[in-house]
Backbone as CSV, one residue per row, in Angstrom:
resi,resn,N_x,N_y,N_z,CA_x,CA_y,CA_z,C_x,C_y,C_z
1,UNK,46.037,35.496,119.171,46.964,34.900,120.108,46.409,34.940,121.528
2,UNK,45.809,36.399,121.853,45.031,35.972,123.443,44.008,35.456,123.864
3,UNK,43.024,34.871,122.575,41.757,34.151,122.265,42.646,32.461,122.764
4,UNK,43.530,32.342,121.967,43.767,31.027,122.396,45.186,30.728,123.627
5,UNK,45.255,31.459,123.829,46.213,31.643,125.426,44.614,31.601,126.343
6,UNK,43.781,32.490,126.218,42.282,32.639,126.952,42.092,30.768,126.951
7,UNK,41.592,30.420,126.181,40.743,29.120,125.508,41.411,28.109,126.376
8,UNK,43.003,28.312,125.851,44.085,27.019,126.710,44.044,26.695,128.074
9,UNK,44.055,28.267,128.752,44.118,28.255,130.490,42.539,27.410,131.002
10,UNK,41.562,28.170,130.392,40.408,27.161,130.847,40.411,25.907,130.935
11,UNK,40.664,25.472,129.384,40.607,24.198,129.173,41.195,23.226,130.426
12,UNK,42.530,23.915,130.968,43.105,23.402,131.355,42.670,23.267,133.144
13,UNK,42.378,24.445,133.259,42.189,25.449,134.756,41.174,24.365,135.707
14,UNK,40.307,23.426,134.853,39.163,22.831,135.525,40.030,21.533,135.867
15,UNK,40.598,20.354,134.703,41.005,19.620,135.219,42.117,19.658,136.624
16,UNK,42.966,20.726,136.433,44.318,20.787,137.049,43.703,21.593,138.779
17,UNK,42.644,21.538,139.241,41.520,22.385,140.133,41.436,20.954,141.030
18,UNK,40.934,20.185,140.020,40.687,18.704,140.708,41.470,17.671,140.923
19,UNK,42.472,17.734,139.874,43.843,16.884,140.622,43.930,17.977,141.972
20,UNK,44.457,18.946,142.011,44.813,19.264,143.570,43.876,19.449,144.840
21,UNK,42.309,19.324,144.058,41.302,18.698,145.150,42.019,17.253,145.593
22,UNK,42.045,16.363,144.842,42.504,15.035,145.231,43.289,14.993,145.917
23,UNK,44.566,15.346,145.338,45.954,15.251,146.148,46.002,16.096,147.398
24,UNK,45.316,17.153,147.867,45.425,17.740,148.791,44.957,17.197,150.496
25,UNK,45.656,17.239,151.315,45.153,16.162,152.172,43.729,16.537,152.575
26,UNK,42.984,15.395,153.501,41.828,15.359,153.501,41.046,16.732,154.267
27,UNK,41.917,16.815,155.538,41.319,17.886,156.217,41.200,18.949,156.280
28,UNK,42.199,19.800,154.958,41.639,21.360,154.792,40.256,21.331,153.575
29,UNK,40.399,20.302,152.664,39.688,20.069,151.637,37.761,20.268,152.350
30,UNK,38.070,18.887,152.944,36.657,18.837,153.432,36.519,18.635,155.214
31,UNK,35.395,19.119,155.355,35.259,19.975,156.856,34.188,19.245,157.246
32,UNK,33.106,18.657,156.260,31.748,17.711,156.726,32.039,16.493,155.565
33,UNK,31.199,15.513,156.448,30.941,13.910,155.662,30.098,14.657,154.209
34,UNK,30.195,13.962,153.032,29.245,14.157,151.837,28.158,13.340,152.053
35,UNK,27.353,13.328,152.924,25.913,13.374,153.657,24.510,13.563,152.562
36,UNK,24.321,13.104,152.114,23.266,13.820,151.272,21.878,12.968,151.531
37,UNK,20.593,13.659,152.135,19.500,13.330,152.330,18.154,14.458,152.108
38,UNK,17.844,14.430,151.753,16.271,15.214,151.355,16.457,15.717,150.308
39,UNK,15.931,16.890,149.997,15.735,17.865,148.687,16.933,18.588,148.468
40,UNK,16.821,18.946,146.906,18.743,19.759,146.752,17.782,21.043,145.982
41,UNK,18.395,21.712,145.920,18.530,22.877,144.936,19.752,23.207,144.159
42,UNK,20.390,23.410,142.897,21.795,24.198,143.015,21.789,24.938,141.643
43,UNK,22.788,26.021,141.631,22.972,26.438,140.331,24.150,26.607,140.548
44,UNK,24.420,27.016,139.096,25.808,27.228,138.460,25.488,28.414,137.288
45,UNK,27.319,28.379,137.201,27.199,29.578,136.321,29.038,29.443,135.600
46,UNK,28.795,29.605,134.453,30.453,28.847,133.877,30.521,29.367,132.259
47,UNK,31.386,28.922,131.760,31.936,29.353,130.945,31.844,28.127,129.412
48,UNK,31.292,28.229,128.447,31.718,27.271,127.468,31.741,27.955,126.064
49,UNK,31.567,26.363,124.869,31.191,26.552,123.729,30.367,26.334,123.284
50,UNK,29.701,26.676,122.085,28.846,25.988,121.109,28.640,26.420,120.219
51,UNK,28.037,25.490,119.436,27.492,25.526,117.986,26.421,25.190,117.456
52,UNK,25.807,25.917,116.359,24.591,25.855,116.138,24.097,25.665,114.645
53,UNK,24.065,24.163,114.528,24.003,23.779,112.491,22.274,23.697,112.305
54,UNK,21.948,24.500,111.242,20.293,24.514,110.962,19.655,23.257,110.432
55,UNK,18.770,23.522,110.504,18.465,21.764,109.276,18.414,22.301,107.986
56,UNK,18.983,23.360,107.294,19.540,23.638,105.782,21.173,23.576,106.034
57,UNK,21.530,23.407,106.606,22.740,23.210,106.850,23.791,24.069,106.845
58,UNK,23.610,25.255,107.777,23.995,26.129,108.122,24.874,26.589,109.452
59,UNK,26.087,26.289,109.134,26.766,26.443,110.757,27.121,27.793,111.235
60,UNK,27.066,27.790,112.553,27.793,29.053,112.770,28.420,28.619,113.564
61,UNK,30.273,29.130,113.757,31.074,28.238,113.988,31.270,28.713,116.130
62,UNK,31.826,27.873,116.402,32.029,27.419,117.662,32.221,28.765,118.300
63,UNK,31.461,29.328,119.637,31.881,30.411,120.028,32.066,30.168,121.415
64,UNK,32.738,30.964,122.094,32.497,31.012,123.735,31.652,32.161,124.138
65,UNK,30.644,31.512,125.353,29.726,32.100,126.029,29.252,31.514,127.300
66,UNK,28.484,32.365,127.758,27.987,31.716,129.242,27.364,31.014,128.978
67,UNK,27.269,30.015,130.551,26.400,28.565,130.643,25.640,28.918,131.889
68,UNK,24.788,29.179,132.113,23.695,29.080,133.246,23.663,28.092,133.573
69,UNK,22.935,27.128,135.125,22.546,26.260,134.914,21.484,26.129,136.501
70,UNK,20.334,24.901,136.852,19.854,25.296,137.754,19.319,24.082,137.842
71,UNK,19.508,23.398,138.934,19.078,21.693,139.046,18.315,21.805,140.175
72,UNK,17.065,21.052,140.376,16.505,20.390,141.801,16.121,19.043,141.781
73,UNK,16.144,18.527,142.942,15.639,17.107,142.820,15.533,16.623,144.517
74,UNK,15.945,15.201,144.044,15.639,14.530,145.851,16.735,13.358,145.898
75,UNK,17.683,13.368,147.184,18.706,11.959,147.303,17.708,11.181,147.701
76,UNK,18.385,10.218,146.457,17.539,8.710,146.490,17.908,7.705,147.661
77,UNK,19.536,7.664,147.393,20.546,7.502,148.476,21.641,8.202,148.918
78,UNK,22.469,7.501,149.276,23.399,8.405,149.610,24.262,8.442,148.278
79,UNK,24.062,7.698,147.480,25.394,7.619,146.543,23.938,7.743,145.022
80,UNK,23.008,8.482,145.028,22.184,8.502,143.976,20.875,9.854,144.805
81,UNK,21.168,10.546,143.366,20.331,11.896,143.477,19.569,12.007,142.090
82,UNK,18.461,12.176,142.314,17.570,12.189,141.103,17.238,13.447,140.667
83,UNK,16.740,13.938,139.554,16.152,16.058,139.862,15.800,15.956,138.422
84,UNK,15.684,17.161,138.108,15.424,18.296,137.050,16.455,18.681,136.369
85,UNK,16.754,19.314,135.534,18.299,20.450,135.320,17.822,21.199,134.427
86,UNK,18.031,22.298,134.425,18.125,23.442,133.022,19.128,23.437,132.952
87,UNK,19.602,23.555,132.021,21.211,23.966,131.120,20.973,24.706,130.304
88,UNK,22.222,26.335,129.924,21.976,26.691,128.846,23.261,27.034,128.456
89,UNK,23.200,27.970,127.020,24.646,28.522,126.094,23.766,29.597,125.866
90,UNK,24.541,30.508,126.145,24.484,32.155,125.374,25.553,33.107,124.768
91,UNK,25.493,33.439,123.494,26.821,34.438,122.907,26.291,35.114,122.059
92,UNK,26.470,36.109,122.022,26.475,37.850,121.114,27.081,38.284,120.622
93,UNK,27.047,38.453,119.942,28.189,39.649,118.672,27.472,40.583,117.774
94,UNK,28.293,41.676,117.224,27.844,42.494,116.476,28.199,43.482,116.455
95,UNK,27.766,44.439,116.264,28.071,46.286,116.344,26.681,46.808,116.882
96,UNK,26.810,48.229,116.765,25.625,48.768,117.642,24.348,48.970,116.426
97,UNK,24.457,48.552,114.997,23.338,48.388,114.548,22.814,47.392,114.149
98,UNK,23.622,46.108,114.220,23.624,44.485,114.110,24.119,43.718,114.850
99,UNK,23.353,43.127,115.256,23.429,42.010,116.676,22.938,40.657,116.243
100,UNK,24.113,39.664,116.345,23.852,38.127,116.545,23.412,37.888,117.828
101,UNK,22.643,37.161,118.003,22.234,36.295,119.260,22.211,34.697,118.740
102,UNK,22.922,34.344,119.867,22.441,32.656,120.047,22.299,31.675,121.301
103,UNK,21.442,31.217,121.153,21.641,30.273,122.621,21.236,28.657,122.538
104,UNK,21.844,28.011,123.145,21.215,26.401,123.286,20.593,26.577,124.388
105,UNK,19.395,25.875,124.742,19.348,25.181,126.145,18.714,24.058,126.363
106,UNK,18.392,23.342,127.465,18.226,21.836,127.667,17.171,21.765,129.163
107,UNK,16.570,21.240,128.883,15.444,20.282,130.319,15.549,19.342,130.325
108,UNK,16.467,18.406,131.329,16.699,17.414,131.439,15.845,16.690,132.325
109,UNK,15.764,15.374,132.864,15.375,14.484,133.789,17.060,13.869,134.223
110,UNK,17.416,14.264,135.464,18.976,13.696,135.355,19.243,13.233,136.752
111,UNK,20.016,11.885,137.042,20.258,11.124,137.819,21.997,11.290,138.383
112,UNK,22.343,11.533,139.277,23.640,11.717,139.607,24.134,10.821,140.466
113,UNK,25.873,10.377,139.957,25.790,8.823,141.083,27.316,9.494,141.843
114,UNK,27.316,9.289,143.159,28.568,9.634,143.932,29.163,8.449,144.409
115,UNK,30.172,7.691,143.577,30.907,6.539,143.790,31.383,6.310,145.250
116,UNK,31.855,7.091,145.623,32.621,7.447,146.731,32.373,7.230,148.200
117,UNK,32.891,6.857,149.439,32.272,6.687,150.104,32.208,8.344,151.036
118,UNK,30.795,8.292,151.856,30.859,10.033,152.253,31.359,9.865,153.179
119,UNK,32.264,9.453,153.850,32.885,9.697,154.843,34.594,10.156,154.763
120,UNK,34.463,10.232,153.209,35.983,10.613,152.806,36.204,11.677,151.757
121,UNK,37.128,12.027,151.441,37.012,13.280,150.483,36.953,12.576,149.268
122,UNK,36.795,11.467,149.064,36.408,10.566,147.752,34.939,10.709,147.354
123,UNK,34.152,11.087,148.370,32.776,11.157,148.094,32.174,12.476,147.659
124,UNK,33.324,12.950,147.549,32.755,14.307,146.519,32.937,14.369,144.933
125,UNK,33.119,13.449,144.461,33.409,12.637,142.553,31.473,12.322,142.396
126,UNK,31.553,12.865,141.804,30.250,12.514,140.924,30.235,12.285,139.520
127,UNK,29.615,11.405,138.646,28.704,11.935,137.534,27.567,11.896,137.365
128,UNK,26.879,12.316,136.532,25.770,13.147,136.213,25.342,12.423,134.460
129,UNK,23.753,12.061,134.151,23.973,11.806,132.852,22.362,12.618,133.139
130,UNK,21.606,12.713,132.140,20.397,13.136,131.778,19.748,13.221,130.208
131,UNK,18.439,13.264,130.101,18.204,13.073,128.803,15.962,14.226,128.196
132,UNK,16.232,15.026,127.902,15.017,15.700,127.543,15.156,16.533,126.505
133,UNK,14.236,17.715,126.878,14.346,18.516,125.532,15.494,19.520,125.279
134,UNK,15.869,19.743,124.118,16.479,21.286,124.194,16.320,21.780,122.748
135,UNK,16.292,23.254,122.538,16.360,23.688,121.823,17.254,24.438,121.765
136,UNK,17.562,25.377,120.144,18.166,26.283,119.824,17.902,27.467,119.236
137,UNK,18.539,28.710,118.798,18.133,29.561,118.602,18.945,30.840,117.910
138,UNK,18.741,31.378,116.729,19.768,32.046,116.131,18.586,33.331,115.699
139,UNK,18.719,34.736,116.318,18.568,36.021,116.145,19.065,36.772,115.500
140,UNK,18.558,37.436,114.482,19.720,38.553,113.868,18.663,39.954,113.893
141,UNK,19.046,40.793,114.813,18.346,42.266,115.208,19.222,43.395,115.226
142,UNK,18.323,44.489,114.134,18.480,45.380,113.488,18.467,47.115,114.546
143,UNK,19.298,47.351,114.485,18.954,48.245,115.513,19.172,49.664,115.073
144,UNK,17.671,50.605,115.172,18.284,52.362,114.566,17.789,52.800,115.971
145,UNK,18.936,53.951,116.293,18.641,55.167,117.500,18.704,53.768,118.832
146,UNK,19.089,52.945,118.838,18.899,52.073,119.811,17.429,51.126,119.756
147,UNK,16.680,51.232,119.309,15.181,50.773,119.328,15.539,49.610,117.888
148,UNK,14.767,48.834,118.271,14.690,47.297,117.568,13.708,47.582,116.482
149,UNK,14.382,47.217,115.603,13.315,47.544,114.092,13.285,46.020,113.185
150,UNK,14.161,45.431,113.425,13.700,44.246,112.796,14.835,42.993,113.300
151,UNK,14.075,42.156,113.682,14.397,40.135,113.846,14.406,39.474,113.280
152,UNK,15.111,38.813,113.086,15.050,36.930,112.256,15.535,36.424,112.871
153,UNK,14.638,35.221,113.244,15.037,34.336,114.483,14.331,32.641,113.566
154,UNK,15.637,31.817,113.806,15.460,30.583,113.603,15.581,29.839,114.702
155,UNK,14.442,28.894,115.150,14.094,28.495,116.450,14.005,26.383,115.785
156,UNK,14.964,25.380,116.707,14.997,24.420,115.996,14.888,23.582,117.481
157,UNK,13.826,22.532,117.941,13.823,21.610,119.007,14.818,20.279,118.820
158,UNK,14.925,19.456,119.652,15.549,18.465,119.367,15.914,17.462,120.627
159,UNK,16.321,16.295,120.625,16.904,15.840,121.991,18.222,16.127,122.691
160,UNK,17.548,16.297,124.192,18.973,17.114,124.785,19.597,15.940,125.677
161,UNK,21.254,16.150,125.410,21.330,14.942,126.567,22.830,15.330,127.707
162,UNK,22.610,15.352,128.472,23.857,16.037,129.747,24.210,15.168,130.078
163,UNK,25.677,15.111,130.141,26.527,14.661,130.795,27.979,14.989,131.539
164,UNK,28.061,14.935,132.775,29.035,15.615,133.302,29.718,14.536,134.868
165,UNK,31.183,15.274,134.623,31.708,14.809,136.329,31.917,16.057,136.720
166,UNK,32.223,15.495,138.100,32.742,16.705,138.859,32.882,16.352,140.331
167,UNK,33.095,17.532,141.140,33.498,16.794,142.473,33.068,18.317,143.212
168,UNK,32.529,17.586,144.694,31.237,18.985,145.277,32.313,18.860,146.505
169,UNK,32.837,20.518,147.006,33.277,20.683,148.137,32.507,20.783,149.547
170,UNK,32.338,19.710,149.966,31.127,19.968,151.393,31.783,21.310,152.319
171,UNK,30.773,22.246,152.147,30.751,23.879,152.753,30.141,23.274,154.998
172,UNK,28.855,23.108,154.720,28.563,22.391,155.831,27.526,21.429,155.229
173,UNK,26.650,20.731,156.173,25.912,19.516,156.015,24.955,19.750,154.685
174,UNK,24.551,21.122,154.531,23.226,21.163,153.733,24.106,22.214,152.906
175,UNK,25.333,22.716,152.570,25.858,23.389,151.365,27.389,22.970,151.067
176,UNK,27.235,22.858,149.236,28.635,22.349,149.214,28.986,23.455,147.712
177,UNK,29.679,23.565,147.563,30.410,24.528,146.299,31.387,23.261,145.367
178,UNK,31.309,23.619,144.197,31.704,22.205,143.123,31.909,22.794,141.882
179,UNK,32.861,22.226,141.468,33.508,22.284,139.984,33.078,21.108,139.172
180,UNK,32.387,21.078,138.191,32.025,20.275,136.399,31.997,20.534,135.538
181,UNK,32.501,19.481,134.467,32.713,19.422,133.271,31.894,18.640,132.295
């Protein structure tokens, strides 16, 4: 029952964040134009799911875990940003002498378009699509006295592809803080 009371509020917590970005009037929201010119850096750090089916056809079913994430690139324009992205999934389980590990992650090439014009709090809506590698990864480690005595790890490549919106709070000219999905 508190797994999915947990699960519900998220689900919910991101959209209902950005309706009251919207609706909220313009001038406590945002403090600078959404300006964007030269080089970006950004990361993130969030919350999801995933799943991980083998090519014998082996699922292990949907878990929640952290999402890392860490993009650079260069504005093309003002309303188009080009970069890099890592994306990942990580979750653990077990007891103290058996431990699951799993993780996805992704290297994208990814293009981001800001509809909006920057002179309004409309110009903080983005999406985001991208397309490279990612792999996956399923561990099962054996543990006596604390010390690692034995692994099995199934390691599977494949095409990765990101896609996301979201909307970036301009902090000042060269930092903004942002919520995506």
């Amino acid at each position: 029952m508190q797994k999915t009371l947990e699960n519900n509020l998220l689900r919910w917590l991101v959209p209902m964040v950005l309706v009251v970005a919207v609706l909220w009037p313009a001038g406590p929201v945002r403090s600078e134009d959404h300006v964007r010119d030269g080089w970006f850096i950004g990361m993130g750090y969030g919350y999801g799911r995933g799943i991980i089916t083998t090519s014998d056809g082996y699922d292990f079913t949907y878990q929640d875990g952290a999402t890392p994430q860490i993009r650079f690139g260069h504005a093309v324009s003002q309303h188009f940003m080009a970069g890099m992205e890592y994306g990942g999934w990580m979750f653990e389980e077990g007891d103290v002498d058996l431990k699951y590990r799993y993780s996805l992650q992704t290297v994208t090439a990814a293009l981001s378009w800001h509809p909006g014009p920057v002179d309004s709090y409309w110009g903080g809506f983005y999406s985001r699509a991208g397309v490279g590698l990612a792999w996956g990864r399923a561990n099962r480690i054996r543990l006596e006295e604390q010390e690692q005595v034995d692994t099995v790890s199934i390691t599977e490549t494949g095409l990765g592809l990101v896609f996301q919106l979201g909307y970036e709070f301009r902090i000042t000219h060269n930092a903004a803080a942002g919520l995506s999905a």
